[in-house]
PDB file of N, CA and C in Angstrom:
ATOM      1  N   MET V 137       9.370  -1.769 -13.976  1.00  0.00           N
ATOM      2  CA  MET V 137       8.243  -1.565 -12.679  1.00  0.00           C
ATOM      3  C   MET V 137       6.751  -1.917 -13.112  1.00  0.00           C
ATOM      4  N   ARG V 138       6.161  -2.035 -11.996  1.00  0.00           N
ATOM      5  CA  ARG V 138       4.444  -2.834 -12.193  1.00  0.00           C
ATOM      6  C   ARG V 138       3.700  -2.049 -11.318  1.00  0.00           C
ATOM      7  N   ARG V 139       2.534  -1.892 -11.940  1.00  0.00           N
ATOM      8  CA  ARG V 139       1.482  -1.240 -11.307  1.00  0.00           C
ATOM      9  C   ARG V 139       0.557  -2.609 -10.122  1.00  0.00           C
ATOM     10  N   ILE V 140       0.476  -2.078  -9.186  1.00  0.00           N
ATOM     11  CA  ILE V 140       0.122  -2.974  -8.145  1.00  0.00           C
ATOM     12  C   ILE V 140      -1.355  -2.395  -7.789  1.00  0.00           C
ATOM     13  N   ASN V 141      -2.095  -3.493  -7.555  1.00  0.00           N
ATOM     14  CA  ASN V 141      -3.701  -2.604  -6.785  1.00  0.00           C
ATOM     15  C   ASN V 141      -3.521  -2.788  -5.480  1.00  0.00           C
ATOM     16  N   GLN V 142      -4.277  -2.065  -4.848  1.00  0.00           N
ATOM     17  CA  GLN V 142      -4.045  -1.323  -3.500  1.00  0.00           C
ATOM     18  C   GLN V 142      -4.233  -2.389  -2.334  1.00  0.00           C
ATOM     19  N   ILE V 143      -5.406  -3.570  -2.772  1.00  0.00           N
ATOM     20  CA  ILE V 143      -5.520  -4.508  -1.913  1.00  0.00           C
ATOM     21  C   ILE V 143      -3.939  -5.268  -1.480  1.00  0.00           C
ATOM     22  N   TYR V 144      -3.302  -5.598  -2.373  1.00  0.00           N
ATOM     23  CA  TYR V 144      -1.902  -6.091  -2.002  1.00  0.00           C
ATOM     24  C   TYR V 144      -0.642  -4.919  -1.372  1.00  0.00           C
ATOM     25  N   VAL V 145      -1.162  -3.841  -1.152  1.00  0.00           N
ATOM     26  CA  VAL V 145      -0.407  -3.140  -0.293  1.00  0.00           C
ATOM     27  C   VAL V 145      -0.116  -2.979   0.917  1.00  0.00           C
ATOM     28  N   ILE V 146       0.406  -2.910   2.234  1.00  0.00           N
ATOM     29  CA  ILE V 146       0.321  -3.177   3.437  1.00  0.00           C
ATOM     30  C   ILE V 146       0.810  -1.586   3.625  1.00  0.00           C
ATOM     31  N   ALA V 147      -0.011  -0.515   4.153  1.00  0.00           N
ATOM     32  CA  ALA V 147       0.283   0.736   4.426  1.00  0.00           C
ATOM     33  C   ALA V 147       1.298   0.921   5.900  1.00  0.00           C
ATOM     34  N   THR V 148       2.602   1.948   5.523  1.00  0.00           N
ATOM     35  CA  THR V 148       3.301   2.128   6.695  1.00  0.00           C
ATOM     36  C   THR V 148       3.068   3.534   7.039  1.00  0.00           C
ATOM     37  N   ARG V 149       3.473   3.810   8.270  1.00  0.00           N
ATOM     38  CA  ARG V 149       3.369   5.176   8.817  1.00  0.00           C
ATOM     39  C   ARG V 149       4.883   6.269   8.144  1.00  0.00           C
ATOM     40  N   THR V 150       5.915   5.376   7.530  1.00  0.00           N
ATOM     41  CA  THR V 150       7.196   5.830   7.326  1.00  0.00           C
ATOM     42  C   THR V 150       6.621   6.413   5.736  1.00  0.00           C
ATOM     43  N   LYS V 151       7.506   7.674   6.037  1.00  0.00           N
ATOM     44  CA  LYS V 151       7.408   8.918   4.856  1.00  0.00           C
ATOM     45  C   LYS V 151       8.725   8.920   4.088  1.00  0.00           C
ATOM     46  N   LEU V 152       8.778   9.041   2.730  1.00  0.00           N
ATOM     47  CA  LEU V 152      10.152   8.852   2.125  1.00  0.00           C
ATOM     48  C   LEU V 152       9.704  10.332   1.038  1.00  0.00           C
ATOM     49  N   ASP V 153      10.429  11.020   1.077  1.00  0.00           N
ATOM     50  CA  ASP V 153      10.331  12.615   0.185  1.00  0.00           C
ATOM     51  C   ASP V 153      10.825  12.119  -0.820  1.00  0.00           C
ATOM     52  N   LEU V 154       9.760  11.918  -2.119  1.00  0.00           N
ATOM     53  CA  LEU V 154       9.856  11.558  -3.418  1.00  0.00           C
ATOM     54  C   LEU V 154       9.638  12.620  -4.230  1.00  0.00           C
ATOM     55  N   SER V 155       9.713  14.111  -3.805  1.00  0.00           N
ATOM     56  CA  SER V 155       9.598  15.191  -4.639  1.00  0.00           C
ATOM     57  C   SER V 155      10.457  15.253  -5.616  1.00  0.00           C
ATOM     58  N   ALA V 156      11.384  14.933  -5.744  1.00  0.00           N
ATOM     59  CA  ALA V 156      12.904  15.205  -6.818  1.00  0.00           C
ATOM     60  C   ALA V 156      12.385  13.855  -7.707  1.00  0.00           C
ATOM     61  N   LEU V 157      11.681  13.089  -7.872  1.00  0.00           N
ATOM     62  CA  LEU V 157      11.851  11.588  -8.280  1.00  0.00           C
ATOM     63  C   LEU V 157      11.322  12.066  -9.904  1.00  0.00           C
ATOM     64  N   ASN V 158      11.865  11.767 -10.895  1.00  0.00           N
ATOM     65  CA  ASN V 158      11.522  12.524 -12.137  1.00  0.00           C
ATOM     66  C   ASN V 158      11.310  10.737 -13.158  1.00  0.00           C
ATOM     67  N   LEU V 159      10.105  10.821 -13.223  1.00  0.00           N
ATOM     68  CA  LEU V 159       9.843   9.627 -14.174  1.00  0.00           C
ATOM     69  C   LEU V 159       9.741   9.825 -15.588  1.00  0.00           C
ATOM     70  N   PRO V 160      10.569   8.876 -16.431  1.00  0.00           N
ATOM     71  CA  PRO V 160      10.368   9.050 -17.794  1.00  0.00           C
ATOM     72  C   PRO V 160       9.070   9.669 -18.196  1.00  0.00           C
ATOM     73  N   GLU V 161       9.284  10.317 -19.647  1.00  0.00           N
ATOM     74  CA  GLU V 161       7.788  10.469 -20.131  1.00  0.00           C
ATOM     75  C   GLU V 161       7.127   9.231 -20.534  1.00  0.00           C
ATOM     76  N   ARG V 162       7.620   8.531 -21.140  1.00  0.00           N
ATOM     77  CA  ARG V 162       7.062   7.115 -21.678  1.00  0.00           C
ATOM     78  C   ARG V 162       6.511   6.130 -20.692  1.00  0.00           C
ATOM     79  N   VAL V 163       6.612   6.365 -19.230  1.00  0.00           N
ATOM     80  CA  VAL V 163       5.815   5.964 -18.090  1.00  0.00           C
ATOM     81  C   VAL V 163       4.515   6.486 -17.977  1.00  0.00           C
ATOM     82  N   ASN V 164       3.316   5.888 -18.773  1.00  0.00           N
ATOM     83  CA  ASN V 164       1.956   6.177 -18.560  1.00  0.00           C
ATOM     84  C   ASN V 164       1.006   5.244 -18.719  1.00  0.00           C
ATOM     85  N   ASP V 165      -0.259   5.072 -18.326  1.00  0.00           N
ATOM     86  CA  ASP V 165      -1.309   3.999 -18.543  1.00  0.00           C
ATOM     87  C   ASP V 165      -0.736   2.859 -19.403  1.00  0.00           C
ATOM     88  N   GLU V 166      -0.695   3.311 -21.001  1.00  0.00           N
ATOM     89  CA  GLU V 166      -0.284   2.446 -21.898  1.00  0.00           C
ATOM     90  C   GLU V 166       1.177   1.538 -21.765  1.00  0.00           C
ATOM     91  N   TYR V 167       1.921   2.182 -20.865  1.00  0.00           N
ATOM     92  CA  TYR V 167       3.197   1.365 -20.619  1.00  0.00           C
ATOM     93  C   TYR V 167       3.064   0.054 -19.593  1.00  0.00           C
ATOM     94  N   PHE V 168       1.866   0.333 -18.742  1.00  0.00           N
ATOM     95  CA  PHE V 168       1.694  -0.823 -17.957  1.00  0.00           C
ATOM     96  C   PHE V 168       0.342  -1.643 -18.541  1.00  0.00           C
ATOM     97  N   ARG V 169      -0.086  -1.383 -19.475  1.00  0.00           N
ATOM     98  CA  ARG V 169      -0.719  -2.556 -20.174  1.00  0.00           C
ATOM     99  C   ARG V 169      -0.513  -3.740 -20.962  1.00  0.00           C
ATOM    100  N   ARG V 170      -1.147  -5.107 -20.482  1.00  0.00           N
ATOM    101  CA  ARG V 170      -0.514  -6.034 -20.899  1.00  0.00           C
ATOM    102  C   ARG V 170      -0.512  -6.475 -22.272  1.00  0.00           C
ATOM    103  N   LEU V 171       0.788  -6.936 -22.995  1.00  0.00           N
ATOM    104  CA  LEU V 171       0.520  -7.236 -24.129  1.00  0.00           C
ATOM    105  C   LEU V 171      -0.229  -8.638 -24.560  1.00  0.00           C
ATOM    106  N   LYS V 172      -0.884  -8.928 -25.593  1.00  0.00           N
ATOM    107  CA  LYS V 172      -1.528 -10.366 -25.479  1.00  0.00           C
ATOM    108  C   LYS V 172      -1.107 -10.794 -26.654  1.00  0.00           C
ATOM    109  N   PRO V 173      -0.702 -12.336 -25.969  1.00  0.00           N
ATOM    110  CA  PRO V 173       0.406 -12.838 -27.563  1.00  0.00           C
ATOM    111  C   PRO V 173      -0.508 -13.210 -28.368  1.00  0.00           C
ATOM    112  N   LYS V 174      -0.308 -13.110 -29.959  1.00  0.00           N
ATOM    113  CA  LYS V 174      -1.328 -13.558 -30.824  1.00  0.00           C
ATOM    114  C   LYS V 174      -1.459 -15.130 -30.953  1.00  0.00           C
ATOM    115  N   LYS V 175      -2.829 -15.591 -31.047  1.00  0.00           N
ATOM    116  CA  LYS V 175      -3.402 -16.606 -31.181  1.00  0.00           C
ATOM    117  C   LYS V 175      -2.644 -17.295 -32.756  1.00  0.00           C
ATOM    118  N   LEU V 176      -1.661 -18.388 -32.841  1.00  0.00           N
ATOM    119  CA  LEU V 176      -1.441 -19.300 -33.890  1.00  0.00           C
ATOM    120  C   LEU V 176      -2.766 -19.976 -34.162  1.00  0.00           C
ATOM    121  N   ARG V 177      -2.556 -20.213 -35.319  1.00  0.00           N
ATOM    122  CA  ARG V 177      -3.215 -20.845 -36.445  1.00  0.00           C
ATOM    123  C   ARG V 177      -2.587 -22.119 -36.770  1.00  0.00           C
ATOM    124  N   HIS V 178      -3.414 -23.512 -36.210  1.00  0.00           N
ATOM    125  CA  HIS V 178      -2.287 -24.455 -36.477  1.00  0.00           C
ATOM    126  C   HIS V 178      -2.383 -25.315 -37.588  1.00  0.00           C
ATOM    127  N   THR V 179      -1.593 -25.793 -38.355  1.00  0.00           N
ATOM    128  CA  THR V 179      -1.976 -26.709 -39.622  1.00  0.00           C
ATOM    129  C   THR V 179      -1.604 -28.083 -38.970  1.00  0.00           C
ATOM    130  N   GLU V 180      -1.841 -28.741 -39.993  1.00  0.00           N
ATOM    131  CA  GLU V 180      -1.658 -30.385 -39.403  1.00  0.00           C
ATOM    132  C   GLU V 180      -0.197 -30.544 -38.993  1.00  0.00           C
ATOM    133  N   GLY V 181      -0.154 -30.999 -38.246  1.00  0.00           N
ATOM    134  CA  GLY V 181       1.258 -31.578 -37.871  1.00  0.00           C
ATOM    135  C   GLY V 181       2.101 -30.446 -36.764  1.00  0.00           C
ATOM    136  N   GLU V 182       1.537 -28.963 -36.292  1.00  0.00           N
ATOM    137  CA  GLU V 182       2.491 -27.924 -35.967  1.00  0.00           C
ATOM    138  C   GLU V 182       2.009 -28.011 -34.599  1.00  0.00           C
ATOM    139  N   ILE V 183       0.485 -28.680 -33.968  1.00  0.00           N
ATOM    140  CA  ILE V 183       0.185 -28.282 -32.850  1.00  0.00           C
ATOM    141  C   ILE V 183       1.482 -28.374 -31.973  1.00  0.00           C
ATOM    142  N   PHE V 184       2.102 -29.546 -31.933  1.00  0.00           N
ATOM    143  CA  PHE V 184       3.031 -30.230 -30.903  1.00  0.00           C
ATOM    144  C   PHE V 184       4.383 -29.090 -31.221  1.00  0.00           C
ATOM    145  N   GLU V 185       4.367 -28.818 -32.328  1.00  0.00           N
ATOM    146  CA  GLU V 185       5.852 -27.912 -32.221  1.00  0.00           C
ATOM    147  C   GLU V 185       5.735 -26.438 -32.146  1.00  0.00           C
ATOM    148  N   THR V 186       4.877 -25.877 -31.971  1.00  0.00           N
ATOM    149  CA  THR V 186       4.714 -24.057 -31.401  1.00  0.00           C
ATOM    150  C   THR V 186       5.144 -24.340 -30.097  1.00  0.00           C
ATOM    151  N   THR V 187       5.470 -23.326 -29.747  1.00  0.00           N
ATOM    152  CA  THR V 187       5.808 -22.996 -28.170  1.00  0.00           C
ATOM    153  C   THR V 187       5.345 -21.854 -27.695  1.00  0.00           C
ATOM    154  N   LYS V 188       4.938 -21.487 -26.346  1.00  0.00           N
ATOM    155  CA  LYS V 188       4.287 -20.555 -26.008  1.00  0.00           C
ATOM    156  C   LYS V 188       5.356 -19.588 -25.658  1.00  0.00           C
ATOM    157  N   GLN V 189       4.601 -18.415 -25.864  1.00  0.00           N
ATOM    158  CA  GLN V 189       5.356 -16.841 -25.947  1.00  0.00           C
ATOM    159  C   GLN V 189       5.433 -16.413 -24.658  1.00  0.00           C
ATOM    160  N   THR V 190       6.675 -16.372 -24.074  1.00  0.00           N
ATOM    161  CA  THR V 190       6.961 -16.056 -22.479  1.00  0.00           C
ATOM    162  C   THR V 190       7.300 -14.448 -22.921  1.00  0.00           C
ATOM    163  N   TYR V 191       6.900 -13.495 -21.377  1.00  0.00           N
ATOM    164  CA  TYR V 191       7.218 -12.128 -21.491  1.00  0.00           C
ATOM    165  C   TYR V 191       8.920 -12.154 -20.919  1.00  0.00           C
ATOM    166  N   THR V 192       9.233 -11.127 -21.805  1.00  0.00           N
ATOM    167  CA  THR V 192      11.126 -10.778 -21.049  1.00  0.00           C
ATOM    168  C   THR V 192      10.676  -9.271 -21.638  1.00  0.00           C
ATOM    169  N   ALA V 193      11.091  -8.712 -20.345  1.00  0.00           N
ATOM    170  CA  ALA V 193      11.250  -7.052 -20.686  1.00  0.00           C
ATOM    171  C   ALA V 193      12.269  -6.498 -21.295  1.00  0.00           C
ATOM    172  N   SER V 194      11.913  -5.512 -21.747  1.00  0.00           N
ATOM    173  CA  SER V 194      12.564  -5.001 -23.059  1.00  0.00           C
ATOM    174  C   SER V 194      13.680  -4.294 -22.464  1.00  0.00           C
ATOM    175  N   ALA V 195      14.724  -3.739 -23.177  1.00  0.00           N
ATOM    176  CA  ALA V 195      16.043  -2.760 -22.943  1.00  0.00           C
ATOM    177  C   ALA V 195      15.455  -1.493 -22.466  1.00  0.00           C
ATOM    178  N   GLU V 196      14.227  -1.085 -22.694  1.00  0.00           N
ATOM    179  CA  GLU V 196      13.613  -0.134 -22.483  1.00  0.00           C
ATOM    180  C   GLU V 196      13.044   0.025 -20.847  1.00  0.00           C
ATOM    181  N   ARG V 197      12.148  -0.848 -20.776  1.00  0.00           N
ATOM    182  CA  ARG V 197      12.090  -1.026 -19.396  1.00  0.00           C
ATOM    183  C   ARG V 197      12.913  -1.316 -18.540  1.00  0.00           C
ATOM    184  N   LYS V 198      14.223  -1.975 -19.136  1.00  0.00           N
ATOM    185  CA  LYS V 198      15.184  -2.297 -17.742  1.00  0.00           C
ATOM    186  C   LYS V 198      16.006  -1.108 -17.456  1.00  0.00           C
ATOM    187  N   GLU V 199      15.776  -0.140 -18.610  1.00  0.00           N
ATOM    188  CA  GLU V 199      16.553   1.277 -18.052  1.00  0.00           C
ATOM    189  C   GLU V 199      15.717   2.012 -17.058  1.00  0.00           C
ATOM    190  N   ASP V 200      14.332   1.974 -17.889  1.00  0.00           N
ATOM    191  CA  ASP V 200      13.322   2.949 -16.592  1.00  0.00           C
ATOM    192  C   ASP V 200      13.388   2.176 -15.501  1.00  0.00           C
ATOM    193  N   GLN V 201      13.355   1.082 -15.107  1.00  0.00           N
ATOM    194  CA  GLN V 201      13.566   0.330 -13.984  1.00  0.00           C
ATOM    195  C   GLN V 201      14.864   0.825 -12.860  1.00  0.00           C
ATOM    196  N   ALA V 202      15.961   0.592 -13.772  1.00  0.00           N
ATOM    197  CA  ALA V 202      17.336   1.437 -12.970  1.00  0.00           C
ATOM    198  C   ALA V 202      17.361   2.589 -13.122  1.00  0.00           C
ATOM    199  N   THR V 203      16.716   3.706 -13.770  1.00  0.00           N
ATOM    200  CA  THR V 203      16.543   5.152 -13.649  1.00  0.00           C
ATOM    201  C   THR V 203      15.597   5.388 -12.055  1.00  0.00           C
ATOM    202  N   VAL V 204      14.513   4.426 -11.983  1.00  0.00           N
ATOM    203  CA  VAL V 204      13.759   4.793 -10.747  1.00  0.00           C
ATOM    204  C   VAL V 204      14.117   4.280  -9.741  1.00  0.00           C
ATOM    205  N   ASP V 205      14.639   3.097  -9.956  1.00  0.00           N
ATOM    206  CA  ASP V 205      15.607   2.565  -8.790  1.00  0.00           C
ATOM    207  C   ASP V 205      16.653   3.184  -8.174  1.00  0.00           C
ATOM    208  N   LYS V 206      17.137   3.947  -8.515  1.00  0.00           N
ATOM    209  CA  LYS V 206      18.365   4.791  -8.222  1.00  0.00           C
ATOM    210  C   LYS V 206      17.878   6.162  -7.822  1.00  0.00           C
ATOM    211  N   GLN V 207      16.723   6.651  -8.096  1.00  0.00           N
ATOM    212  CA  GLN V 207      16.262   7.874  -7.571  1.00  0.00           C
ATOM    213  C   GLN V 207      15.621   7.455  -6.297  1.00  0.00           C
ATOM    214  N   ILE V 208      15.167   6.372  -6.192  1.00  0.00           N
ATOM    215  CA  ILE V 208      14.543   6.260  -4.501  1.00  0.00           C
ATOM    216  C   ILE V 208      15.660   5.894  -3.625  1.00  0.00           C
ATOM    217  N   PHE V 209      16.907   4.533  -4.217  1.00  0.00           N
ATOM    218  CA  PHE V 209      17.658   4.859  -3.430  1.00  0.00           C
ATOM    219  C   PHE V 209      18.472   5.943  -2.634  1.00  0.00           C
ATOM    220  N   ASP V 210      18.715   6.842  -3.495  1.00  0.00           N
ATOM    221  CA  ASP V 210      18.981   8.111  -3.252  1.00  0.00           C
ATOM    222  C   ASP V 210      17.972   8.863  -2.336  1.00  0.00           C
ATOM    223  N   ALA V 211      16.790   8.949  -2.446  1.00  0.00           N
ATOM    224  CA  ALA V 211      15.896   9.474  -1.524  1.00  0.00           C
ATOM    225  C   ALA V 211      16.210   8.705   0.015  1.00  0.00           C
ATOM    226  N   ILE V 212      16.318   6.882  -0.296  1.00  0.00           N
ATOM    227  CA  ILE V 212      16.375   6.284   0.947  1.00  0.00           C
ATOM    228  C   ILE V 212      17.467   6.852   1.677  1.00  0.00           C
ATOM    229  N   ARG V 213      18.670   6.873   1.179  1.00  0.00           N
ATOM    230  CA  ARG V 213      20.055   7.054   1.461  1.00  0.00           C
ATOM    231  C   ARG V 213      20.442   8.515   2.321  1.00  0.00           C
ATOM    232  N   LYS V 214      19.331   9.731   1.917  1.00  0.00           N
ATOM    233  CA  LYS V 214      19.113  10.949   2.353  1.00  0.00           C
ATOM    234  C   LYS V 214      18.427  10.566   3.410  1.00  0.00           C
ATOM    235  N   SER V 215      17.269   9.886   3.864  1.00  0.00           N
ATOM    236  CA  SER V 215      16.470  10.064   4.926  1.00  0.00           C
ATOM    237  C   SER V 215      17.291   9.583   6.001  1.00  0.00           C
ATOM    238  N   GLU V 216      16.890  10.170   7.550  1.00  0.00           N
ATOM    239  CA  GLU V 216      17.213   9.784   8.695  1.00  0.00           C
ATOM    240  C   GLU V 216      17.064   8.253   8.986  1.00  0.00           C
ATOM    241  N   ASP V 217      15.867   7.724   8.325  1.00  0.00           N
ATOM    242  CA  ASP V 217      16.066   6.221   8.541  1.00  0.00           C
ATOM    243  C   ASP V 217      16.430   5.209   8.029  1.00  0.00           C
ATOM    244  N   LYS V 218      17.320   5.811   7.320  1.00  0.00           N
ATOM    245  CA  LYS V 218      18.056   4.738   6.549  1.00  0.00           C
ATOM    246  C   LYS V 218      18.373   3.619   6.514  1.00  0.00           C
ATOM    247  N   LYS V 219      18.880   3.308   7.517  1.00  0.00           N
ATOM    248  CA  LYS V 219      19.475   1.990   7.971  1.00  0.00           C
ATOM    249  C   LYS V 219      18.034   0.846   8.044  1.00  0.00           C
ATOM    250  N   MET V 220      17.316   1.510   8.820  1.00  0.00           N
ATOM    251  CA  MET V 220      15.731   0.576   9.168  1.00  0.00           C
ATOM    252  C   MET V 220      15.332   0.337   7.835  1.00  0.00           C
ATOM    253  N   LEU V 221      15.263   1.189   6.660  1.00  0.00           N
ATOM    254  CA  LEU V 221      14.583   1.270   5.501  1.00  0.00           C
ATOM    255  C   LEU V 221      15.192   0.180   4.699  1.00  0.00           C
ATOM    256  N   LEU V 222      16.682  -0.131   4.871  1.00  0.00           N
ATOM    257  CA  LEU V 222      17.123  -0.563   3.861  1.00  0.00           C
ATOM    258  C   LEU V 222      17.204  -2.246   4.499  1.00  0.00           C
ATOM    259  N   GLY V 223      17.355  -2.388   5.663  1.00  0.00           N
ATOM    260  CA  GLY V 223      17.051  -3.639   6.491  1.00  0.00           C
ATOM    261  C   GLY V 223      15.686  -3.757   6.208  1.00  0.00           C
ATOM    262  N   TYR V 224      14.523  -2.954   6.043  1.00  0.00           N
ATOM    263  CA  TYR V 224      13.179  -3.262   5.636  1.00  0.00           C
ATOM    264  C   TYR V 224      13.098  -4.130   4.408  1.00  0.00           C
ATOM    265  N   LEU V 225      13.917  -3.069   3.368  1.00  0.00           N
ATOM    266  CA  LEU V 225      13.556  -3.347   2.275  1.00  0.00           C
ATOM    267  C   LEU V 225      14.206  -5.106   1.715  1.00  0.00           C
ATOM    268  N   SER V 226      15.134  -5.171   2.570  1.00  0.00           N
ATOM    269  CA  SER V 226      15.545  -6.382   2.221  1.00  0.00           C
ATOM    270  C   SER V 226      15.127  -7.864   3.017  1.00  0.00           C
ATOM    271  N   ALA V 227      14.280  -7.196   4.129  1.00  0.00           N
ATOM    272  CA  ALA V 227      14.157  -8.543   4.803  1.00  0.00           C
ATOM    273  C   ALA V 227      12.770  -9.282   3.747  1.00  0.00           C
ATOM    274  N   MET V 228      12.417 -10.349   3.915  1.00  0.00           N
ATOM    275  CA  MET V 228      11.311 -11.161   3.504  1.00  0.00           C
ATOM    276  C   MET V 228      10.345 -10.604   4.077  1.00  0.00           C
ATOM    277  N   PHE V 229       9.452 -10.975   3.671  1.00  0.00           N
ATOM    278  CA  PHE V 229       8.101 -10.460   4.526  1.00  0.00           C
ATOM    279  C   PHE V 229       7.223 -11.621   4.451  1.00  0.00           C
ATOM    280  N   SER V 230       6.619 -12.319   5.673  1.00  0.00           N
ATOM    281  CA  SER V 230       5.786 -13.378   5.768  1.00  0.00           C
ATOM    282  C   SER V 230       4.754 -13.040   7.095  1.00  0.00           C
ATOM    283  N   LEU V 231       3.898 -13.747   7.056  1.00  0.00           N
ATOM    284  CA  LEU V 231       2.498 -13.394   8.304  1.00  0.00           C
ATOM    285  C   LEU V 231       2.641 -15.295   8.931  1.00  0.00           C
ATOM    286  N   ASN V 232       2.413 -14.913  10.275  1.00  0.00           N
ATOM    287  CA  ASN V 232       2.022 -16.520  10.638  1.00  0.00           C
ATOM    288  C   ASN V 232       0.914 -16.368  11.246  1.00  0.00           C
ATOM    289  N   ASN V 233       0.204 -17.395  11.777  1.00  0.00           N
ATOM    290  CA  ASN V 233      -1.189 -17.553  12.241  1.00  0.00           C
ATOM    291  C   ASN V 233      -1.599 -16.557  13.200  1.00  0.00           C
ATOM    292  N   HIS V 234      -2.749 -16.119  13.202  1.00  0.00           N
ATOM    293  CA  HIS V 234      -3.019 -14.830  14.345  1.00  0.00           C
ATOM    294  C   HIS V 234      -2.476 -13.701  14.209  1.00  0.00           C
ATOM    295  N   GLN V 235      -1.446 -13.492  12.904  1.00  0.00           N
ATOM    296  CA  GLN V 235      -1.176 -12.107  12.596  1.00  0.00           C
ATOM    297  C   GLN V 235      -1.605 -11.357  11.533  1.00  0.00           C
ATOM    298  N   PHE V 236      -2.747 -10.451  11.931  1.00  0.00           N
ATOM    299  CA  PHE V 236      -3.398  -9.728  10.972  1.00  0.00           C
ATOM    300  C   PHE V 236      -2.876  -8.312  10.557  1.00  0.00           C
ATOM    301  N   PRO V 237      -2.576  -8.403   9.442  1.00  0.00           N
ATOM    302  CA  PRO V 237      -1.901  -6.812   8.890  1.00  0.00           C
ATOM    303  C   PRO V 237      -2.671  -6.034   9.260  1.00  0.00           C
ATOM    304  N   HIS V 238      -3.715  -5.964   9.022  1.00  0.00           N
ATOM    305  CA  HIS V 238      -4.976  -5.014   9.244  1.00  0.00           C
ATOM    306  C   HIS V 238      -4.703  -4.188  10.730  1.00  0.00           C
ATOM    307  N   LYS V 239      -4.116  -5.169  11.525  1.00  0.00           N
ATOM    308  CA  LYS V 239      -4.070  -4.691  13.131  1.00  0.00           C
ATOM    309  C   LYS V 239      -2.497  -4.115  13.362  1.00  0.00           C
ATOM    310  N   MET V 240      -1.711  -4.549  12.649  1.00  0.00           N
ATOM    311  CA  MET V 240      -0.088  -4.255  12.770  1.00  0.00           C
ATOM    312  C   MET V 240      -0.153  -2.518  12.616  1.00  0.00           C
ATOM    313  N   ILE V 241       1.132  -1.995  13.184  1.00  0.00           N
ATOM    314  CA  ILE V 241       1.215  -1.005  13.081  1.00  0.00           C
ATOM    315  C   ILE V 241       2.912  -0.835  12.351  1.00  0.00           C
ATOM    316  N   PHE V 242       3.331  -0.598  11.474  1.00  0.00           N
ATOM    317  CA  PHE V 242       4.498  -0.307  11.046  1.00  0.00           C
ATOM    318  C   PHE V 242       5.031   1.015  10.747  1.00  0.00           C
TER     319      PHE V 242
END
């Protein structure tokens, strides 16, 4: 799961009943905070031997994602527009010239 700024989201008219969605207790502001890697102090000869730390999702985060995904897909399957919603979620979104997202109606 990721927290996304609203400027990167395109609003739609589609409504989905998520009243039965149960988030784990550990999902809060601290959950989405970025972890800053520790800066290593280099000694002589170690500068080129160190590697950059890359982010990998923990088992806890993978479990949370699977739990939330299952609940959302269950809500989609219960909706009247399930065929359209599943097609919409699996489609690649892109804009061409002279297509303005603020003028589109979804």
